[in-house]
mmCIF file of C-alpha atoms in Angstrom:
data_model
loop_
_atom_site.group_PDB
_atom_site.id
_atom_site.type_symbol
_atom_site.label_atom_id
_atom_site.label_comp_id
_atom_site.label_asym_id
_atom_site.label_seq_id
_atom_site.Cartn_x
_atom_site.Cartn_y
_atom_site.Cartn_z
ATOM 1 C CA MET A 1 101.247 119.733 -61.934
ATOM 2 C CA ASP A 2 104.410 121.968 -62.303
ATOM 3 C CA GLY A 3 103.157 124.943 -62.159
ATOM 4 C CA SER A 4 105.257 126.139 -65.472
ATOM 5 C CA THR A 5 101.665 126.858 -67.408
ATOM 6 C CA ASP A 6 99.654 129.615 -67.591
ATOM 7 C CA ILE A 7 96.835 127.457 -66.528
ATOM 8 C CA GLN A 8 94.292 128.241 -64.129
ATOM 9 C CA TYR A 9 93.332 125.255 -61.922
ATOM 10 C CA GLY A 10 90.647 124.979 -60.644
ATOM 11 C CA ASN A 11 89.406 121.977 -57.590
ATOM 12 C CA ILE A 12 91.172 118.552 -57.371
ATOM 13 C CA TYR A 13 89.664 115.145 -56.414
ATOM 14 C CA GLY A 14 91.207 111.748 -56.536
ATOM 15 C CA ILE A 15 88.429 110.759 -56.504
ATOM 16 C CA TYR A 16 85.386 112.645 -56.831
ATOM 17 C CA HIS A 17 81.244 110.757 -55.589
ATOM 18 C CA GLY A 18 83.031 107.071 -57.113
ATOM 19 C CA ASN A 19 84.720 103.851 -55.309
ATOM 20 C CA GLY A 20 88.001 102.660 -56.427
ATOM 21 C CA SER A 21 90.295 100.228 -55.312
ATOM 22 C CA SER A 22 93.090 101.529 -56.861
ATOM 23 C CA PRO A 23 95.632 103.464 -54.976
ATOM 24 C CA ILE A 24 95.221 107.285 -55.364
ATOM 25 C CA SER A 25 98.572 109.566 -55.429
ATOM 26 C CA ILE A 26 98.652 113.362 -56.101
ATOM 27 C CA THR A 27 101.666 115.324 -56.890
ATOM 28 C CA ILE A 28 101.200 119.047 -56.804
ATOM 29 C CA ASP A 29 104.710 120.543 -57.746
ATOM 30 C CA GLY A 30 104.737 124.621 -57.971
ATOM 31 C CA ALA A 31 100.634 125.226 -59.098
ATOM 32 C CA GLU A 32 98.291 127.298 -56.922
ATOM 33 C CA LEU A 33 95.025 125.364 -56.057
ATOM 34 C CA PRO A 34 92.630 126.365 -54.156
ATOM 35 C CA VAL A 35 91.293 123.125 -52.948
ATOM 36 C CA VAL A 36 92.898 119.747 -53.266
ATOM 37 C CA TYR A 37 91.011 116.226 -52.347
ATOM 38 C CA GLY A 38 92.095 112.973 -52.448
ATOM 39 C CA ALA A 39 88.937 111.500 -51.806
ATOM 40 C CA PHE A 40 85.507 113.322 -51.570
ATOM 41 C CA GLU A 41 82.756 111.413 -50.284
ATOM 42 C CA SER A 42 83.629 108.536 -51.441
ATOM 43 C CA THR A 43 85.156 104.581 -50.490
ATOM 44 C CA VAL A 44 88.228 103.703 -51.609
ATOM 45 C CA GLU A 45 88.949 99.450 -50.873
ATOM 46 C CA THR A 46 92.922 99.015 -51.318
ATOM 47 C CA PRO A 47 94.291 96.198 -49.335
ATOM 48 C CA GLU A 48 94.978 97.753 -45.677
ATOM 49 C CA ASN A 49 98.851 97.362 -44.729
ATOM 50 C CA MET A 50 98.602 99.477 -48.422
ATOM 51 C CA THR A 51 99.013 103.263 -48.655
ATOM 52 C CA ALA A 52 95.231 103.814 -50.525
ATOM 53 C CA VAL A 53 95.801 108.121 -50.675
ATOM 54 C CA THR A 54 99.196 110.138 -50.966
ATOM 55 C CA ILE A 55 99.334 113.603 -51.436
ATOM 56 C CA SER A 56 102.234 115.568 -51.826
ATOM 57 C CA VAL A 57 102.943 119.191 -52.059
ATOM 58 C CA LYS A 58 106.995 120.636 -52.902
ATOM 59 C CA GLY A 59 108.472 123.234 -55.003
ATOM 60 C CA ASP A 60 106.928 125.893 -53.979
ATOM 61 C CA ALA A 61 102.814 124.920 -54.953
ATOM 62 C CA ALA A 62 100.378 126.852 -52.923
ATOM 63 C CA VAL A 63 97.190 125.748 -51.821
ATOM 64 C CA GLU A 64 93.894 127.290 -50.182
ATOM 65 C CA SER A 65 92.759 124.406 -48.439
ATOM 66 C CA LEU A 66 93.746 120.396 -48.380
ATOM 67 C CA TYR A 67 92.340 116.855 -47.436
ATOM 68 C CA GLY A 68 93.296 114.120 -47.380
ATOM 69 C CA LEU A 69 90.266 112.099 -47.051
ATOM 70 C CA PHE A 70 86.588 113.829 -46.993
ATOM 71 C CA ARG A 71 83.058 112.239 -46.043
ATOM 72 C CA THR A 72 85.314 109.027 -47.465
ATOM 73 C CA TYR A 73 85.782 105.658 -45.876
ATOM 74 C CA CYS A 74 89.013 104.386 -46.510
ATOM 75 C CA THR A 75 90.081 100.543 -45.931
ATOM 76 C CA GLY A 76 93.884 101.506 -46.883
ATOM 77 C CA GLY A 77 96.324 103.766 -44.888
ATOM 78 C CA VAL A 78 96.731 108.477 -46.211
ATOM 79 C CA LEU A 79 100.121 109.719 -46.292
ATOM 80 C CA ILE A 80 100.678 113.683 -46.316
ATOM 81 C CA ASP A 81 103.954 115.185 -47.412
ATOM 82 C CA THR A 82 104.737 118.656 -47.682
ATOM 83 C CA GLU A 83 107.899 120.706 -47.797
ATOM 84 C CA LYS A 84 109.019 123.117 -46.513
ATOM 85 C CA SER A 85 108.722 126.048 -50.180
ATOM 86 C CA VAL A 86 104.495 125.437 -49.825
ATOM 87 C CA LYS A 87 102.225 127.631 -48.220
ATOM 88 C CA ILE A 88 99.105 125.476 -47.294
ATOM 89 C CA LYS A 89 96.252 127.453 -45.608
ATOM 90 C CA THR A 90 94.426 124.122 -43.930
ATOM 91 C CA LEU A 91 95.015 121.393 -43.936
ATOM 92 C CA TYR A 92 92.727 118.020 -43.001
ATOM 93 C CA GLY A 93 94.422 114.592 -42.827
ATOM 94 C CA LEU A 94 90.542 113.879 -42.491
ATOM 95 C CA SER A 95 87.405 115.162 -42.588
ATOM 96 C CA THR A 96 84.103 113.261 -41.148
ATOM 97 C CA SER A 97 86.100 109.963 -42.737
ATOM 98 C CA THR A 98 86.293 106.259 -41.588
ATOM 99 C CA ILE A 99 90.069 104.706 -42.224
ATOM 100 C CA ASP A 100 90.770 101.209 -41.258
ATOM 101 C CA GLY A 101 94.802 102.011 -42.431
ATOM 102 C CA ASP A 102 96.890 104.647 -40.596
ATOM 103 C CA ILE A 103 97.177 108.265 -40.880
ATOM 104 C CA THR A 104 100.515 109.726 -41.092
ATOM 105 C CA GLU A 105 101.420 113.626 -41.716
ATOM 106 C CA ASN A 106 104.921 115.472 -42.182
ATOM 107 C CA ILE A 107 104.217 119.053 -42.050
ATOM 108 C CA ASN A 108 107.135 121.136 -43.336
ATOM 109 C CA TYR A 109 106.316 124.030 -44.264
ATOM 110 C CA SER A 110 106.129 127.432 -42.489
ATOM 111 C CA CYS A 111 102.562 129.991 -43.402
ATOM 112 C CA ASP A 112 101.969 133.113 -41.560
ATOM 113 C CA GLY A 113 98.689 134.605 -40.340
ATOM 114 C CA ASN A 114 95.224 132.894 -39.634
ATOM 115 C CA THR A 115 96.465 128.787 -40.730
ATOM 116 C CA PHE A 116 95.758 125.439 -38.900
ATOM 117 C CA VAL A 117 96.684 121.096 -39.788
ATOM 118 C CA THR A 118 94.363 118.866 -38.706
ATOM 119 C CA LEU A 119 95.083 115.420 -38.256
ATOM 120 C CA ALA A 120 91.120 114.354 -37.991
ATOM 121 C CA THR A 121 88.275 116.259 -37.370
ATOM 122 C CA ASP A 122 84.757 115.379 -37.401
ATOM 123 C CA GLY A 123 84.856 118.229 -39.213
ATOM 124 C CA TYR A 124 81.563 119.008 -37.997
ATOM 125 C CA TYR A 125 79.980 118.796 -34.588
ATOM 126 C CA THR A 126 77.526 115.796 -36.054
ATOM 127 C CA GLY A 127 77.494 113.111 -32.683
ATOM 128 C CA LYS A 128 78.371 110.590 -35.887
ATOM 129 C CA ALA A 129 81.569 109.031 -34.516
ATOM 130 C CA TYR A 130 84.494 108.705 -37.916
ATOM 131 C CA THR A 131 87.219 106.572 -36.484
ATOM 132 C CA ILE A 132 90.918 105.610 -37.422
ATOM 133 C CA ASN A 133 91.500 101.894 -37.261
ATOM 134 C CA GLY A 134 95.103 101.910 -37.632
ATOM 135 C CA ASP A 135 98.324 103.910 -36.075
ATOM 136 C CA ALA A 136 97.639 108.296 -37.131
ATOM 137 C CA VAL A 137 101.323 109.864 -36.948
ATOM 138 C CA PHE A 138 102.181 113.180 -36.831
ATOM 139 C CA ASN A 139 105.287 114.948 -38.243
ATOM 140 C CA MET A 140 106.202 118.641 -38.150
ATOM 141 C CA LYS A 141 109.795 119.860 -38.688
ATOM 142 C CA GLY A 142 110.958 123.119 -39.039
ATOM 143 C CA ALA A 143 107.183 125.180 -39.397
ATOM 144 C CA SER A 144 105.132 127.076 -38.290
ATOM 145 C CA ALA A 145 101.030 127.531 -38.231
ATOM 146 C CA ASN A 146 98.680 129.177 -35.869
ATOM 147 C CA SER A 147 96.841 126.261 -34.715
ATOM 148 C CA VAL A 148 97.761 122.168 -34.561
ATOM 149 C CA TYR A 149 94.860 120.144 -34.236
ATOM 150 C CA LEU A 150 95.642 116.220 -33.430
ATOM 151 C CA VAL A 151 92.382 113.789 -33.345
ATOM 152 C CA GLN A 152 89.449 116.352 -32.601
ATOM 153 C CA ASN A 153 86.218 116.689 -32.478
ATOM 154 C CA GLY A 154 84.608 113.482 -32.333
ATOM 155 C CA ALA A 155 87.038 112.057 -34.383
ATOM 156 C CA VAL A 156 88.087 108.377 -32.971
ATOM 157 C CA LEU A 157 91.546 107.227 -32.688
ATOM 158 C CA SER A 158 91.369 103.194 -31.794
ATOM 159 C CA LYS A 159 95.135 102.376 -32.124
ATOM 160 C CA THR A 160 97.758 104.883 -31.520
ATOM 161 C CA LEU A 161 99.116 108.676 -32.207
ATOM 162 C CA THR A 162 102.560 109.043 -32.163
ATOM 163 C CA ALA A 163 103.113 113.667 -32.625
ATOM 164 C CA LYS A 164 106.500 114.537 -33.076
ATOM 165 C CA VAL A 165 106.602 118.723 -33.467
ATOM 166 C CA THR A 166 110.382 119.191 -33.729
ATOM 167 C CA ASP A 167 112.274 122.972 -34.301
ATOM 168 C CA SER A 168 108.510 124.093 -35.152
ATOM 169 C CA LYS A 169 106.618 127.540 -33.934
ATOM 170 C CA VAL A 170 102.825 126.722 -32.708
ATOM 171 C CA ASP A 171 100.831 128.817 -30.922
ATOM 172 C CA SER A 172 97.775 126.686 -29.997
ATOM 173 C CA LEU A 173 98.190 122.829 -30.132
ATOM 174 C CA ASN A 174 94.648 120.992 -29.231
ATOM 175 C CA GLY A 175 93.079 117.319 -29.404
ATOM 176 C CA VAL A 176 95.575 115.167 -27.878
ATOM 177 C CA PRO A 177 92.998 112.135 -26.479
ATOM 178 C CA ARG A 178 94.073 111.035 -23.583
ATOM 179 C CA GLY A 179 96.576 108.487 -23.140
ATOM 180 C CA GLN A 180 98.096 108.845 -26.287
ATOM 181 C CA ARG A 181 102.263 109.906 -26.782
ATOM 182 C CA LEU A 182 103.280 113.624 -27.825
ATOM 183 C CA MET A 183 106.352 114.255 -28.233
ATOM 184 C CA VAL A 184 107.350 117.674 -28.179
ATOM 185 C CA THR A 185 110.717 119.037 -28.817
#
């Protein structure tokens, strides 16, 4: 979607209440959207070494809330890339989801006000463990957000977290699991 029309967009779903075995790719280019879901209450079964869900936000796009996975089981990886020119109020890489692959978030945008970015969360205090069975990579460069939550609220990381925050403004950085590596420059 390049935002070049006057069409009013609603929520965008890569897959909704379904089962898929093909990679999902969503590119938002200049559009203004309320909510974007890579996968919503679904199962996505691609090979573990494959990126199952890719979301790219660029070209002055504005998104109220973005979810890589929401209440989803995924055997592949998740990649979220953002350009500096975009506005996203809330971003969740994984919310109440289990992933057998890796998750990578590349955050490059700046937002004012009450904004936050989450790598992985259970989303609710459910007491059920939601797991990242691969590696988690969080890169924030030249960006700003009110709060950043890496792995928190019951989400479990079974491998490594690499978080690199460079030339960015974050009022609150939360949810770094014990024994994981965090680099702030």
